[in-house]
Short mmCIF file of C-alpha atoms in Angstrom, two decimals:
data_model
loop_
_atom_site.label_atom_id
_atom_site.label_comp_id
_atom_site.label_asym_id
_atom_site.label_seq_id
_atom_site.Cartn_x
_atom_site.Cartn_y
_atom_site.Cartn_z
CA MET D 1 -118.59 92.73 37.82
CA ASP D 2 -117.63 90.77 40.95
CA ASP D 3 -119.09 87.62 39.38
CA LEU D 4 -117.01 88.21 36.22
CA ASN D 5 -113.84 88.71 38.26
CA GLN D 6 -114.53 85.50 40.17
CA LEU D 7 -114.98 83.61 36.91
CA ARG D 8 -111.72 85.01 35.55
CA GLN D 9 -109.92 84.10 38.77
CA SER D 10 -111.27 80.55 38.49
CA ILE D 11 -109.93 80.37 34.94
CA ARG D 12 -106.52 81.59 36.13
CA ASP D 13 -106.53 78.93 38.85
CA ILE D 14 -107.35 76.22 36.32
CA ASP D 15 -104.61 77.51 33.97
CA ALA D 16 -102.11 77.22 36.83
CA GLN D 17 -103.28 73.66 37.52
CA ILE D 18 -102.90 72.76 33.84
CA LEU D 19 -99.31 74.04 33.86
CA GLU D 20 -98.52 72.20 37.09
CA LEU D 21 -99.91 68.96 35.65
CA THR D 22 -97.97 69.55 32.42
CA SER D 23 -94.78 69.93 34.45
CA GLU D 24 -95.58 66.73 36.32
CA ARG D 25 -96.23 64.93 33.01
CA MET D 26 -92.90 66.13 31.58
CA ASN D 27 -91.08 64.86 34.67
CA LEU D 28 -92.69 61.45 34.20
CA CYS D 29 -91.71 61.51 30.52
CA ARG D 30 -88.12 62.19 31.55
CA GLN D 31 -88.23 59.04 33.70
CA VAL D 32 -89.68 57.10 30.76
CA GLY D 33 -86.83 58.41 28.59
CA GLU D 34 -84.24 57.26 31.11
CA TYR D 35 -85.85 53.81 31.24
CA LYS D 36 -85.93 53.56 27.43
CA ARG D 37 -82.27 54.51 27.18
CA ALA D 38 -81.26 52.05 29.90
CA ASN D 39 -83.17 49.26 28.14
CA ASN D 40 -82.17 50.26 24.58
CA LEU D 41 -85.76 51.06 23.54
CA PRO D 42 -86.64 53.56 20.78
CA VAL D 43 -87.79 57.01 21.84
CA LYS D 44 -90.73 57.02 19.44
CA ASP D 45 -93.38 54.30 19.76
CA TYR D 46 -96.05 54.91 17.14
CA LYS D 47 -98.34 52.19 18.52
CA VAL D 48 -98.37 53.83 21.95
CA GLU D 49 -98.97 57.23 20.34
CA LYS D 50 -102.02 55.87 18.46
CA VAL D 51 -103.42 54.37 21.68
CA ILE D 52 -102.98 57.70 23.47
CA LEU D 53 -104.71 59.69 20.72
CA ASP D 54 -107.58 57.20 20.40
CA ARG D 55 -108.05 57.30 24.17
CA THR D 56 -107.94 61.11 24.12
CA ARG D 57 -110.70 61.29 21.50
CA GLN D 58 -112.96 59.04 23.55
CA GLN D 59 -112.25 60.86 26.80
CA ALA D 60 -112.95 64.18 25.07
CA ARG D 61 -116.34 62.92 23.87
CA ASP D 62 -117.16 61.65 27.35
CA ALA D 63 -116.22 65.04 28.83
CA GLY D 64 -118.17 67.02 26.23
CA ILE D 65 -115.01 68.50 24.70
CA GLU D 66 -114.41 68.85 20.96
CA PRO D 67 -112.18 65.83 20.13
CA ASP D 68 -110.04 67.83 17.66
CA LEU D 69 -109.15 70.31 20.41
CA ALA D 70 -108.19 67.52 22.81
CA VAL D 71 -106.12 65.71 20.17
CA SER D 72 -104.32 68.94 19.24
CA ILE D 73 -103.35 69.50 22.88
CA MET D 74 -102.22 65.89 23.27
CA LYS D 75 -100.14 65.97 20.08
CA ASN D 76 -98.21 68.95 21.42
CA LEU D 77 -97.65 67.19 24.74
CA ILE D 78 -96.38 64.12 22.88
CA LYS D 79 -94.15 66.29 20.68
CA TYR D 80 -92.40 67.92 23.62
CA SER D 81 -92.24 64.65 25.53
CA VAL D 82 -90.33 63.14 22.60
CA LEU D 83 -88.06 66.20 22.54
CA GLU D 84 -87.36 65.70 26.25
CA GLN D 85 -86.59 62.01 25.73
CA ASP D 86 -84.41 62.75 22.69
CA GLU D 87 -82.34 65.15 24.79
CA ILE D 88 -81.99 62.55 27.55
CA LYS D 89 -80.88 59.95 25.04
CA SER D 90 -78.28 62.27 23.53
CA MET D 91 -76.92 63.23 26.96
CA MET D 92 -76.71 59.63 28.12
CA LEU D 93 -75.11 58.59 24.85
CA ALA D 94 -72.53 61.31 25.31
CA GLN D 95 -71.88 60.22 28.87
CA GLY D 96 -71.67 56.53 28.01
CA SER D 97 -69.89 56.55 24.67
CA SER D 98 -66.45 57.83 25.63
CA LYS D 99 -64.85 54.58 24.46
CA ALA D 100 -66.41 55.06 21.02
CA VAL D 101 -65.63 58.76 20.61
CA LYS D 102 -64.68 59.58 17.05
CA GLN D 103 -62.85 62.59 15.70
CA VAL D 104 -65.33 64.01 13.20
CA LEU D 105 -64.28 66.50 10.53
CA LEU D 106 -67.10 68.51 8.99
CA ILE D 107 -66.15 69.87 5.57
CA GLY D 108 -68.50 72.76 4.86
CA GLY D 109 -69.17 73.11 8.56
CA SER D 110 -69.95 76.83 8.40
CA GLY D 111 -73.22 76.25 6.54
CA ASN D 112 -76.53 75.85 8.31
CA MET D 113 -76.69 72.10 7.71
CA GLY D 114 -73.03 71.79 8.64
CA GLN D 115 -73.73 73.45 11.98
CA TRP D 116 -76.72 71.13 12.52
CA MET D 117 -74.53 68.09 11.87
CA ALA D 118 -71.83 69.45 14.17
CA HIS D 119 -74.39 69.75 16.97
CA PHE D 120 -75.77 66.27 16.24
CA PHE D 121 -72.41 64.49 16.35
CA GLU D 122 -71.31 66.48 19.37
CA ALA D 123 -74.52 65.41 21.14
CA LEU D 124 -73.55 61.80 20.42
CA GLY D 125 -70.32 62.41 22.30
CA HIS D 126 -67.93 62.84 19.37
CA ASP D 127 -65.13 65.39 18.99
CA VAL D 128 -66.08 67.73 16.13
CA GLN D 129 -63.89 70.12 14.14
CA LEU D 130 -64.72 72.12 11.02
CA PHE D 131 -63.07 72.91 7.72
CA ASP D 132 -64.55 75.70 5.63
CA ARG D 133 -62.97 78.50 3.63
CA SER D 134 -65.67 80.81 5.02
CA ARG D 135 -65.28 80.77 8.78
CA LEU D 136 -68.03 81.80 11.16
CA SER D 137 -67.05 84.47 13.67
CA LYS D 138 -69.31 82.92 16.31
CA THR D 139 -69.38 79.14 16.68
CA ARG D 140 -68.37 76.89 19.54
CA TYR D 141 -66.58 74.50 17.17
CA ASN D 142 -62.91 74.78 16.24
CA TYR D 143 -61.63 75.04 12.67
CA VAL D 144 -58.66 73.02 11.48
CA GLU D 145 -55.86 75.07 9.95
CA SER D 146 -55.91 73.22 6.64
CA LEU D 147 -57.75 70.40 4.89
CA ASP D 148 -54.63 68.24 5.10
CA ASP D 149 -54.48 68.74 8.87
CA GLY D 150 -58.16 67.90 9.19
CA LEU D 151 -57.94 64.75 7.08
CA ALA D 152 -54.91 63.53 9.04
CA TRP D 153 -56.83 64.06 12.31
CA ALA D 154 -60.27 62.75 11.28
CA GLU D 155 -61.70 59.33 12.05
CA MET D 156 -64.92 60.24 10.23
CA ILE D 157 -65.54 62.88 7.55
CA ILE D 158 -68.86 64.62 6.85
CA LEU D 159 -69.42 66.52 3.60
CA ALA D 160 -72.00 69.26 4.24
CA THR D 161 -71.32 71.09 0.99
CA PRO D 162 -73.33 72.12 -2.13
CA MET D 163 -73.90 69.32 -4.63
CA GLU D 164 -71.40 70.34 -7.29
CA SER D 165 -68.78 71.15 -4.65
CA THR D 166 -69.37 67.75 -3.06
CA ASN D 167 -68.51 66.00 -6.32
CA GLU D 168 -65.29 68.02 -6.67
CA ILE D 169 -64.34 67.21 -3.08
CA LEU D 170 -64.98 63.49 -3.59
CA LEU D 171 -62.81 63.48 -6.72
CA ASP D 172 -60.06 65.22 -4.77
CA LEU D 173 -60.33 62.84 -1.80
CA CYS D 174 -59.99 59.87 -4.16
CA LYS D 175 -56.44 61.06 -4.90
CA ARG D 176 -55.49 60.85 -1.23
CA SER D 177 -54.86 57.93 1.07
CA ILE D 178 -57.89 58.16 3.36
CA LYS D 179 -59.08 55.38 5.65
CA ALA D 180 -61.78 57.34 7.49
CA PRO D 181 -65.37 56.74 6.36
CA ILE D 182 -67.03 59.65 4.54
CA ILE D 183 -70.69 60.64 4.86
CA GLU D 184 -72.17 62.83 2.12
CA LEU D 185 -75.55 64.56 2.49
CA THR D 186 -76.52 65.83 -0.97
CA SER D 187 -80.18 66.30 -1.91
CA LEU D 188 -79.52 64.66 -5.30
CA LYS D 189 -77.10 61.87 -6.11
CA SER D 190 -76.73 62.11 -9.91
CA PRO D 191 -74.59 65.30 -9.70
CA ILE D 192 -72.02 63.43 -7.58
CA MET D 193 -72.03 60.09 -9.41
CA SER D 194 -68.60 60.58 -10.97
CA GLY D 195 -67.19 61.15 -7.49
CA LEU D 196 -69.06 58.17 -6.03
CA ASN D 197 -67.98 55.90 -8.89
CA LEU D 198 -64.33 56.86 -8.52
CA ALA D 199 -64.61 56.38 -4.76
CA ASN D 200 -65.81 52.82 -5.38
CA GLN D 201 -62.89 52.18 -7.74
CA THR D 202 -60.26 53.59 -5.37
CA GLY D 203 -61.66 51.96 -2.22
CA LEU D 204 -62.86 55.15 -0.55
CA ASP D 205 -65.53 54.31 2.05
CA VAL D 206 -68.46 56.66 1.25
CA VAL D 207 -71.94 56.50 2.78
CA SER D 208 -74.65 58.44 0.92
CA ILE D 209 -77.46 59.75 3.09
CA HIS D 210 -80.16 62.39 2.64
CA PRO D 211 -81.75 64.02 5.69
CA MET D 212 -85.26 64.97 4.55
CA PHE D 213 -85.39 68.10 6.67
CA GLY D 214 -83.65 71.43 7.00
CA PRO D 215 -81.29 72.82 9.63
CA ASP D 216 -84.11 74.48 11.57
CA VAL D 217 -85.40 71.11 12.80
CA LYS D 218 -85.09 70.74 16.57
CA ILE D 219 -86.49 67.24 17.05
CA LEU D 220 -86.18 64.23 14.76
CA SER D 221 -89.48 62.62 15.68
CA GLY D 222 -91.33 61.77 12.46
CA ARG D 223 -88.47 63.01 10.25
CA ASN D 224 -87.01 60.81 7.50
CA ILE D 225 -83.34 60.09 6.89
CA ILE D 226 -82.62 58.23 3.66
CA ILE D 227 -79.61 55.92 3.53
CA CYS D 228 -78.71 54.90 -0.02
CA ASP D 229 -77.37 51.49 -0.94
CA GLY D 230 -74.95 51.79 -3.85
CA PRO D 231 -73.64 49.11 -6.21
CA LYS D 232 -70.84 48.50 -3.71
CA ARG D 233 -72.02 48.49 -0.11
CA SER D 234 -70.06 50.83 2.15
CA GLU D 235 -68.32 49.13 5.06
CA SER D 236 -69.58 51.89 7.37
CA VAL D 237 -73.24 52.04 6.37
CA ASP D 238 -74.28 49.97 9.41
CA VAL D 239 -72.33 52.28 11.72
CA VAL D 240 -74.00 55.37 10.25
CA GLU D 241 -77.43 53.74 10.38
CA ALA D 242 -76.90 52.82 14.03
CA MET D 243 -76.04 56.43 14.87
CA PHE D 244 -79.34 57.72 13.52
CA ARG D 245 -81.38 54.82 14.90
CA GLN D 246 -80.45 56.08 18.36
CA THR D 247 -82.82 58.97 17.65
CA SER D 248 -86.56 59.05 16.92
CA ALA D 249 -86.00 59.59 13.17
CA ASN D 250 -87.38 57.21 10.56
CA ILE D 251 -84.58 55.43 8.69
CA ILE D 252 -85.42 54.75 5.03
CA LYS D 253 -83.19 52.41 2.99
CA MET D 254 -83.22 53.14 -0.74
CA PRO D 255 -81.18 51.96 -3.75
CA LEU D 256 -78.92 54.77 -4.93
CA GLU D 257 -80.25 54.57 -8.50
CA LYS D 258 -83.84 55.23 -7.36
CA HIS D 259 -83.07 58.21 -5.15
CA ASP D 260 -83.29 61.05 -7.69
CA THR D 261 -86.45 59.69 -9.32
CA PHE D 262 -88.20 59.77 -5.96
CA MET D 263 -86.76 63.22 -5.21
CA SER D 264 -88.13 64.60 -8.48
CA TYR D 265 -91.60 64.03 -7.02
CA VAL D 266 -91.23 64.53 -3.26
CA LEU D 267 -88.94 67.56 -3.67
CA GLY D 268 -88.85 68.82 -7.26
CA SER D 269 -92.55 68.69 -8.11
CA ALA D 270 -93.63 69.88 -4.65
CA HIS D 271 -91.25 72.86 -4.81
CA MET D 272 -92.22 73.69 -8.39
CA LEU D 273 -95.96 73.50 -7.75
CA ASN D 274 -95.75 75.80 -4.73
CA LEU D 275 -93.47 78.29 -6.49
CA LEU D 276 -95.88 78.42 -9.44
CA TYR D 277 -98.79 78.93 -7.07
CA ALA D 278 -96.96 81.76 -5.30
CA ASN D 279 -96.07 83.38 -8.63
CA VAL D 280 -99.71 83.21 -9.78
CA LEU D 281 -100.82 84.96 -6.58
CA GLU D 282 -98.08 87.58 -6.87
CA SER D 283 -98.91 88.32 -10.51
CA SER D 284 -102.62 88.78 -9.71
CA GLY D 285 -101.95 92.32 -8.54
CA ILE D 286 -104.16 91.74 -5.48
CA PRO D 287 -102.42 92.36 -2.13
CA PHE D 288 -101.93 89.10 -0.26
CA GLN D 289 -103.65 90.43 2.86
CA ASP D 290 -106.79 91.16 0.82
CA LEU D 291 -106.86 87.57 -0.42
CA GLU D 292 -106.19 86.18 3.03
CA ASP D 293 -109.01 88.26 4.55
CA VAL D 294 -111.65 86.55 2.39
CA ALA D 295 -110.08 83.08 2.10
CA GLY D 296 -111.31 79.73 3.31
CA THR D 297 -109.53 76.71 4.74
CA THR D 298 -108.15 75.34 1.44
CA PHE D 299 -106.38 78.61 0.67
CA ALA D 300 -105.01 78.84 4.22
CA HIS D 301 -103.64 75.29 4.14
CA GLN D 302 -102.07 75.77 0.70
CA VAL D 303 -100.51 79.12 1.57
CA GLY D 304 -99.05 77.61 4.74
CA VAL D 305 -97.15 75.04 2.66
CA THR D 306 -96.22 77.56 -0.03
CA LYS D 307 -94.70 79.96 2.48
CA ASN D 308 -92.45 77.18 3.75
CA VAL D 309 -91.09 76.84 0.21
CA VAL D 310 -90.66 80.46 -0.88
CA PHE D 311 -88.68 81.42 2.23
CA GLU D 312 -86.18 78.58 1.79
CA ASN D 313 -82.64 78.64 0.35
CA GLN D 314 -83.05 79.96 -3.21
CA ASP D 315 -79.79 78.54 -4.58
CA LEU D 316 -80.46 75.07 -3.17
CA TYR D 317 -83.99 74.99 -4.56
CA PHE D 318 -82.76 76.12 -7.98
CA ASP D 319 -80.11 73.39 -8.00
CA ILE D 320 -82.66 70.74 -6.98
CA GLN D 321 -84.50 71.57 -10.22
CA ARG D 322 -81.46 72.22 -12.42
CA LEU D 323 -79.33 69.23 -11.46
CA ASN D 324 -81.97 66.50 -11.37
CA LEU D 325 -81.92 64.52 -14.61
CA GLU D 326 -85.64 63.81 -14.09
CA THR D 327 -86.66 67.49 -14.22
CA ASP D 328 -87.37 67.49 -17.98
CA GLN D 329 -89.83 64.65 -17.51
CA LEU D 330 -91.38 66.56 -14.63
CA PHE D 331 -91.96 69.61 -16.82
CA GLU D 332 -93.61 67.43 -19.46
CA SER D 333 -95.90 65.87 -16.84
CA PHE D 334 -96.99 69.29 -15.58
CA LYS D 335 -97.65 70.50 -19.13
CA SER D 336 -99.63 67.37 -19.98
CA GLN D 337 -101.82 67.56 -16.88
CA ILE D 338 -102.49 71.29 -17.32
CA HIS D 339 -103.43 70.63 -20.96
CA LEU D 340 -105.86 67.85 -19.98
CA MET D 341 -107.44 69.99 -17.27
CA GLU D 342 -107.71 73.01 -19.57
CA ASN D 343 -109.39 70.98 -22.31
CA SER D 344 -111.91 69.41 -19.94
CA ILE D 345 -112.98 72.87 -18.72
CA ARG D 346 -112.86 74.82 -21.99
CA GLN D 347 -114.71 72.08 -23.87
CA ASN D 348 -117.23 71.60 -21.05
CA ARG D 349 -116.29 67.94 -20.56
CA ARG D 350 -117.52 67.46 -17.01
CA SER D 351 -116.97 63.70 -17.10
CA ASP D 352 -113.26 64.16 -17.94
CA PHE D 353 -112.83 66.61 -15.07
CA LYS D 354 -114.57 64.27 -12.62
CA GLU D 355 -112.58 61.29 -13.87
CA ALA D 356 -109.32 63.17 -13.25
CA MET D 357 -110.43 63.94 -9.69
CA LYS D 358 -111.51 60.34 -9.15
CA LYS D 359 -108.18 58.95 -10.37
CA SER D 360 -106.36 61.30 -8.02
CA ALA D 361 -108.57 60.32 -5.10
CA ASP D 362 -108.04 56.62 -5.86
CA TYR D 363 -104.28 57.20 -5.90
CA PHE D 364 -104.32 58.73 -2.42
CA ARG D 365 -106.61 56.00 -1.10
CA GLN D 366 -103.94 53.38 -1.80
CA ASN D 367 -102.50 53.94 1.67
#
């Protein structure tokens, strides 16, 4: 028993050393973040990350450690290092951007994404106020008394509202004399096209963006933010792009007319497929825990993604299907592929089944 206690004590000592070294590493990362900010360097450097992970794999092999374990540990260290550097960058931006402080009005600021945007623009050093008919009882941001008061005060306007509401707001703003740039965040652009078109005609300065993440995101490393180029380029698109380029997010430029087609696949089809999968499991009559107890890795990976979908905002996910003009085509594609797969199996056409798998594999190999 004494030998076992000694072994356990040695493990505790090593655990303490690991935590001390982790703290030391984070302090060094903070210094790296300060240097990057001072020299206007991006927080995220994918080339450096690849070098670190390749080196980690080799060092793990040399040390007799499973490379996947070592890489998993290193990825988490990199993740929190980027978080640390992102925070430094935001703080230093806030400290150094007083001359460029803007008065930002968030319409729909009580929603989850509205609160995320409020925090983001505040972190950049801007003065943020909210307008929303439903006011939160607990928020550190102030509400303007009326929309007119907010518009008169604002130097930048953010629309963090549902898609159909966003179109109505744009149409209303077109009737007013507004010089401040407007940023809209909708997940689809076709439902707001009448508002965007009228904004172009009346000279309203609107920037269409789409953050490809939800309000629970804490760090922007590896996250995509789409900035749409419309038929008439917004005067403020470069300003908005520069704001987000100060973070570790990936900035994707996309023509406005292509946005919803892409979203029908990266959002609509992904949501639909996972909801169908969840509904098939639910209708089986077998308790989920019983399935999970006997499952393998494929089931576990798929369920992990599916859970992320089914616990999301139900109204938003319904509208992403309902309001996308490409959804009918998506349904037809699903029906066609299910029909082909069903026929290959029912008619014992092994070659057709294998060919379908091969075509899919070839598609994913393109990258």
